[in-house]
């Protein structure tokens, strides 16, 4: 199957390599309800369905959560819930996920598959602007209590999210930021980009936020970080103090 038909968001690896990863490793072990959720998302949202994290990235996150023995997590930016369902499947039966999105219709599109997978009880979905919820949690009893926080919302807000989620994640806990290679655009200078890429103007515009954020993380002493070339780029940050 050609990668272009896989609806996969990655400019990082050459198509045959990506196809190999997906066909020979990721798809054979994709949970049935994740597959169904992914397919219904493509059917309903077409091009917008690339907002779901890719299968290989969700599997990486699932393994990370298990290695960490994560129990209490948060997801900012749920959409139809591909990464949310992956997380819910990875957590123990008494695990908890605070999942926040403004868009309840998208969440409800994926909800039947979450229910069918038997993991809805681990999820507290909050329909809200994430900043309101983060402020409430900070003012409540939730500081330094989360094992893992996944941030997958508006890229221009990542810097502001970082300030908040650093208060909520435990020391030693992980914050994961999605799309930190922003379709590869962060690596191009403008003239090279124009020559080599057909990315839309909207990608180019948001690229500066992602570049600034990546550079902020790289020089931030409060975290250890690693930018992985999986999916559209995933940065893991471990809170040090
Ligand atoms: C890339 S999608 C999330 C995809 C999801 N993590 C997955 O893998 O299926 C981004 C989502 O963030 C939500 N979003 C953007 N800004 C937000 C904010 N300030 N508060 C809450 N949700 C927000 C959008 O409504 C959208 O559904």
mmCIF file of N, CA and C in Angstrom, residues 76-149:
data_model
loop_
_atom_site.group_PDB
_atom_site.id
_atom_site.type_symbol
_atom_site.label_atom_id
_atom_site.label_comp_id
_atom_site.label_asym_id
_atom_site.label_seq_id
_atom_site.Cartn_x
_atom_site.Cartn_y
_atom_site.Cartn_z
ATOM 1 N N UNK A 76 -4.111 17.000 26.567
ATOM 2 C CA UNK A 76 -4.642 18.294 26.118
ATOM 3 C C UNK A 76 -4.748 18.230 24.597
ATOM 4 N N UNK A 77 -5.966 18.180 24.085
ATOM 5 C CA UNK A 77 -6.193 17.997 22.647
ATOM 6 C C UNK A 77 -6.534 16.544 22.363
ATOM 7 N N UNK A 78 -7.834 16.240 22.309
ATOM 8 C CA UNK A 78 -8.304 14.855 22.216
ATOM 9 C C UNK A 78 -8.753 14.510 20.801
ATOM 10 N N UNK A 79 -9.433 15.460 20.140
ATOM 11 C CA UNK A 79 -10.064 15.217 18.823
ATOM 12 C C UNK A 79 -10.944 13.965 18.918
ATOM 13 N N UNK A 80 -10.777 12.960 18.064
ATOM 14 C CA UNK A 80 -11.652 11.776 18.146
ATOM 15 C C UNK A 80 -11.111 10.723 19.106
ATOM 16 N N UNK A 81 -9.920 10.992 19.676
ATOM 17 C CA UNK A 81 -9.475 10.142 20.779
ATOM 18 C C UNK A 81 -8.561 8.984 20.429
ATOM 19 N N UNK A 82 -7.814 9.085 19.314
ATOM 20 C CA UNK A 82 -6.916 7.961 19.010
ATOM 21 C C UNK A 82 -5.835 7.816 20.086
ATOM 22 N N UNK A 83 -5.134 8.919 20.387
ATOM 23 C CA UNK A 83 -4.094 8.817 21.426
ATOM 24 C C UNK A 83 -4.722 8.579 22.796
ATOM 25 N N UNK A 84 -5.938 9.105 22.995
ATOM 26 C CA UNK A 84 -6.616 8.911 24.283
ATOM 27 C C UNK A 84 -6.945 7.434 24.505
ATOM 28 N N UNK A 85 -7.481 6.783 23.475
ATOM 29 C CA UNK A 85 -7.798 5.362 23.614
ATOM 30 C C UNK A 85 -6.511 4.553 23.798
ATOM 31 N N UNK A 86 -5.460 4.921 23.061
ATOM 32 C CA UNK A 86 -4.166 4.228 23.229
ATOM 33 C C UNK A 86 -3.681 4.348 24.675
ATOM 34 N N UNK A 87 -3.825 5.540 25.251
ATOM 35 C CA UNK A 87 -3.406 5.762 26.637
ATOM 36 C C UNK A 87 -4.280 4.956 27.594
ATOM 37 N N UNK A 88 -5.584 5.010 27.373
ATOM 38 C CA UNK A 88 -6.507 4.303 28.275
ATOM 39 C C UNK A 88 -6.225 2.794 28.261
ATOM 40 N N UNK A 89 -5.869 2.277 27.106
ATOM 41 C CA UNK A 89 -5.553 0.844 27.027
ATOM 42 C C UNK A 89 -4.234 0.519 27.737
ATOM 43 N N UNK A 90 -3.337 1.507 27.783
ATOM 44 C CA UNK A 90 -2.009 1.262 28.377
ATOM 45 C C UNK A 90 -2.013 1.372 29.904
ATOM 46 N N UNK A 91 -2.955 2.140 30.454
ATOM 47 C CA UNK A 91 -2.956 2.365 31.907
ATOM 48 C C UNK A 91 -3.568 1.169 32.648
ATOM 49 N N UNK A 92 -3.192 0.991 33.932
ATOM 50 C CA UNK A 92 -3.830 -0.074 34.707
ATOM 51 C C UNK A 92 -5.314 0.233 34.910
ATOM 52 N N UNK A 93 -6.048 -0.753 35.419
ATOM 53 C CA UNK A 93 -7.499 -0.610 35.515
ATOM 54 C C UNK A 93 -7.915 0.589 36.381
ATOM 55 N N UNK A 94 -7.091 0.939 37.376
ATOM 56 C CA UNK A 94 -7.445 2.099 38.211
ATOM 57 C C UNK A 94 -6.717 3.373 37.754
ATOM 58 N N UNK A 95 -6.202 3.365 36.536
ATOM 59 C CA UNK A 95 -5.557 4.571 35.986
ATOM 60 C C UNK A 95 -6.587 5.659 35.693
ATOM 61 N N UNK A 96 -6.109 6.911 35.650
ATOM 62 C CA UNK A 96 -7.020 8.038 35.389
ATOM 63 C C UNK A 96 -6.421 8.960 34.349
ATOM 64 N N UNK A 97 -7.267 9.375 33.413
ATOM 65 C CA UNK A 97 -6.823 10.354 32.402
ATOM 66 C C UNK A 97 -7.759 11.551 32.439
ATOM 67 N N UNK A 98 -7.197 12.729 32.647
ATOM 68 C CA UNK A 98 -7.973 13.957 32.477
ATOM 69 C C UNK A 98 -7.792 14.362 31.022
ATOM 70 N N UNK A 99 -8.891 14.325 30.257
ATOM 71 C CA UNK A 99 -8.799 14.570 28.812
ATOM 72 C C UNK A 99 -9.573 15.847 28.487
ATOM 73 N N UNK A 100 -8.907 16.789 27.854
ATOM 74 C CA UNK A 100 -9.537 18.107 27.659
ATOM 75 C C UNK A 100 -9.590 18.468 26.179
ATOM 76 N N UNK A 101 -10.757 18.883 25.737
ATOM 77 C CA UNK A 101 -10.904 19.412 24.369
ATOM 78 C C UNK A 101 -12.131 20.294 24.313
ATOM 79 N N UNK A 102 -12.079 21.289 23.452
ATOM 80 C CA UNK A 102 -13.240 22.155 23.233
ATOM 81 C C UNK A 102 -14.307 21.440 22.406
ATOM 82 N N UNK A 103 -13.869 20.473 21.621
ATOM 83 C CA UNK A 103 -14.721 19.860 20.603
ATOM 84 C C UNK A 103 -15.319 18.552 21.114
ATOM 85 N N UNK A 104 -16.562 18.618 21.597
ATOM 86 C CA UNK A 104 -17.181 17.388 22.137
ATOM 87 C C UNK A 104 -17.681 16.485 21.012
ATOM 88 N N UNK A 105 -18.018 17.076 19.873
ATOM 89 C CA UNK A 105 -18.532 16.250 18.770
ATOM 90 C C UNK A 105 -17.464 15.256 18.305
ATOM 91 N N UNK A 106 -16.230 15.732 18.209
ATOM 92 C CA UNK A 106 -15.153 14.825 17.785
ATOM 93 C C UNK A 106 -14.960 13.723 18.835
ATOM 94 N N UNK A 107 -14.969 14.120 20.117
ATOM 95 C CA UNK A 107 -14.802 13.117 21.187
ATOM 96 C C UNK A 107 -15.914 12.068 21.105
ATOM 97 N N UNK A 108 -17.130 12.522 20.862
ATOM 98 C CA UNK A 108 -18.264 11.582 20.812
ATOM 99 C C UNK A 108 -18.205 10.672 19.587
ATOM 100 N N UNK A 109 -17.476 11.099 18.567
ATOM 101 C CA UNK A 109 -17.287 10.231 17.398
ATOM 102 C C UNK A 109 -16.457 9.002 17.785
ATOM 103 N N UNK A 110 -15.464 9.225 18.638
ATOM 104 C CA UNK A 110 -14.589 8.108 19.034
ATOM 105 C C UNK A 110 -15.092 7.351 20.255
ATOM 106 N N UNK A 111 -16.007 7.966 21.005
ATOM 107 C CA UNK A 111 -16.441 7.381 22.284
ATOM 108 C C UNK A 111 -16.977 5.945 22.197
ATOM 109 N N UNK A 112 -17.783 5.596 21.178
ATOM 110 C CA UNK A 112 -18.273 4.210 21.121
ATOM 111 C C UNK A 112 -17.138 3.176 21.094
ATOM 112 N N UNK A 113 -16.005 3.551 20.517
ATOM 113 C CA UNK A 113 -14.882 2.601 20.428
ATOM 114 C C UNK A 113 -14.151 2.511 21.773
ATOM 115 N N UNK A 114 -14.133 3.635 22.490
ATOM 116 C CA UNK A 114 -13.557 3.652 23.839
ATOM 117 C C UNK A 114 -14.429 2.761 24.741
ATOM 118 N N UNK A 115 -15.723 2.898 24.579
ATOM 119 C CA UNK A 115 -16.662 2.092 25.390
ATOM 120 C C UNK A 115 -16.521 0.610 25.047
ATOM 121 N N UNK A 116 -16.450 0.329 23.758
ATOM 122 C CA UNK A 116 -16.336 -1.073 23.315
ATOM 123 C C UNK A 116 -15.044 -1.703 23.831
ATOM 124 N N UNK A 117 -14.001 -0.876 23.955
ATOM 125 C CA UNK A 117 -12.709 -1.384 24.458
ATOM 126 C C UNK A 117 -12.733 -1.563 25.981
ATOM 127 N N UNK A 118 -13.795 -1.070 26.635
ATOM 128 C CA UNK A 118 -13.955 -1.275 28.082
ATOM 129 C C UNK A 118 -13.058 -0.394 28.944
ATOM 130 N N UNK A 119 -12.706 0.800 28.444
ATOM 131 C CA UNK A 119 -11.768 1.643 29.203
ATOM 132 C C UNK A 119 -12.327 3.041 29.516
ATOM 133 N N UNK A 120 -13.623 3.231 29.282
ATOM 134 C CA UNK A 120 -14.197 4.574 29.497
ATOM 135 C C UNK A 120 -14.058 5.025 30.951
ATOM 136 N N UNK A 121 -14.083 4.060 31.882
ATOM 137 C CA UNK A 121 -14.029 4.422 33.310
ATOM 138 C C UNK A 121 -12.704 5.085 33.701
ATOM 139 N N UNK A 122 -11.690 4.980 32.856
ATOM 140 C CA UNK A 122 -10.396 5.611 33.183
ATOM 141 C C UNK A 122 -10.351 7.076 32.737
ATOM 142 N N UNK A 123 -11.377 7.495 31.989
ATOM 143 C CA UNK A 123 -11.319 8.821 31.333
ATOM 144 C C UNK A 123 -12.271 9.819 31.964
ATOM 145 N N UNK A 124 -11.723 10.980 32.298
ATOM 146 C CA UNK A 124 -12.570 12.108 32.699
ATOM 147 C C UNK A 124 -12.445 13.152 31.591
ATOM 148 N N UNK A 125 -13.420 13.138 30.657
ATOM 149 C CA UNK A 125 -13.360 14.093 29.544
ATOM 150 C C UNK A 125 -13.962 15.422 29.994
ATOM 151 N N UNK A 126 -13.238 16.507 29.751
ATOM 152 C CA UNK A 126 -13.740 17.839 30.110
ATOM 153 C C UNK A 126 -13.799 18.683 28.841
ATOM 154 N N UNK A 127 -14.995 19.118 28.508
ATOM 155 C CA UNK A 127 -15.138 19.992 27.336
ATOM 156 C C UNK A 127 -14.877 21.424 27.785
ATOM 157 N N UNK A 128 -13.723 21.929 27.416
ATOM 158 C CA UNK A 128 -13.347 23.265 27.899
ATOM 159 C C UNK A 128 -12.098 23.738 27.160
ATOM 160 N N UNK A 129 -11.854 25.024 27.290
ATOM 161 C CA UNK A 129 -10.538 25.529 26.926
ATOM 162 C C UNK A 129 -9.572 24.975 27.981
ATOM 163 N N UNK A 130 -8.506 24.338 27.531
ATOM 164 C CA UNK A 130 -7.590 23.661 28.457
ATOM 165 C C UNK A 130 -7.008 24.608 29.501
ATOM 166 N N UNK A 131 -6.808 25.877 29.150
ATOM 167 C CA UNK A 131 -6.187 26.803 30.125
ATOM 168 C C UNK A 131 -7.051 26.967 31.378
ATOM 169 N N UNK A 132 -8.375 26.966 31.190
ATOM 170 C CA UNK A 132 -9.276 27.104 32.348
ATOM 171 C C UNK A 132 -9.121 25.902 33.273
ATOM 172 N N UNK A 133 -9.066 24.722 32.676
ATOM 173 C CA UNK A 133 -8.942 23.495 33.480
ATOM 174 C C UNK A 133 -7.576 23.466 34.172
ATOM 175 N N UNK A 134 -6.538 23.840 33.450
ATOM 176 C CA UNK A 134 -5.188 23.817 34.041
ATOM 177 C C UNK A 134 -5.118 24.768 35.242
ATOM 178 N N UNK A 135 -5.707 25.943 35.088
ATOM 179 C CA UNK A 135 -5.692 26.894 36.216
ATOM 180 C C UNK A 135 -6.440 26.332 37.421
ATOM 181 N N UNK A 136 -7.595 25.690 37.152
ATOM 182 C CA UNK A 136 -8.361 25.083 38.260
ATOM 183 C C UNK A 136 -7.541 23.996 38.954
ATOM 184 N N UNK A 137 -6.877 23.177 38.173
ATOM 185 C CA UNK A 137 -6.096 22.082 38.761
ATOM 186 C C UNK A 137 -4.923 22.629 39.577
ATOM 187 N N UNK A 138 -4.320 23.690 39.078
ATOM 188 C CA UNK A 138 -3.184 24.299 39.799
ATOM 189 C C UNK A 138 -3.669 24.903 41.124
ATOM 190 N N UNK A 139 -4.846 25.540 41.078
ATOM 191 C CA UNK A 139 -5.390 26.139 42.302
ATOM 192 C C UNK A 139 -5.997 25.114 43.244
ATOM 193 N N UNK A 140 -6.269 23.900 42.730
ATOM 194 C CA UNK A 140 -6.805 22.828 43.575
ATOM 195 C C UNK A 140 -5.652 22.088 44.232
ATOM 196 N N UNK A 141 -5.820 20.772 44.351
ATOM 197 C CA UNK A 141 -4.812 19.981 45.079
ATOM 198 C C UNK A 141 -3.975 19.149 44.118
ATOM 199 N N UNK A 142 -3.861 19.590 42.874
ATOM 200 C CA UNK A 142 -3.320 18.704 41.844
ATOM 201 C C UNK A 142 -1.876 19.010 41.442
ATOM 202 N N UNK A 143 -1.252 19.971 42.112
ATOM 203 C CA UNK A 143 0.127 20.330 41.719
ATOM 204 C C UNK A 143 1.052 19.131 41.870
ATOM 205 N N UNK A 144 1.987 18.980 40.951
ATOM 206 C CA UNK A 144 3.012 17.919 40.986
ATOM 207 C C UNK A 144 2.409 16.530 41.197
ATOM 208 N N UNK A 145 1.273 16.251 40.569
ATOM 209 C CA UNK A 145 0.623 14.953 40.830
ATOM 210 C C UNK A 145 0.495 14.071 39.589
ATOM 211 N N UNK A 146 0.758 14.597 38.403
ATOM 212 C CA UNK A 146 0.565 13.808 37.183
ATOM 213 C C UNK A 146 1.857 13.076 36.795
ATOM 214 N N UNK A 147 1.701 11.808 36.395
ATOM 215 C CA UNK A 147 2.865 11.040 35.932
ATOM 216 C C UNK A 147 3.240 11.437 34.505
ATOM 217 N N UNK A 148 2.206 11.766 33.715
ATOM 218 C CA UNK A 148 2.428 11.957 32.274
ATOM 219 C C UNK A 148 1.396 12.939 31.740
ATOM 220 N N UNK A 149 1.844 13.877 30.917
ATOM 221 C CA UNK A 149 0.918 14.834 30.274
ATOM 222 C C UNK A 149 1.243 14.894 28.789
#
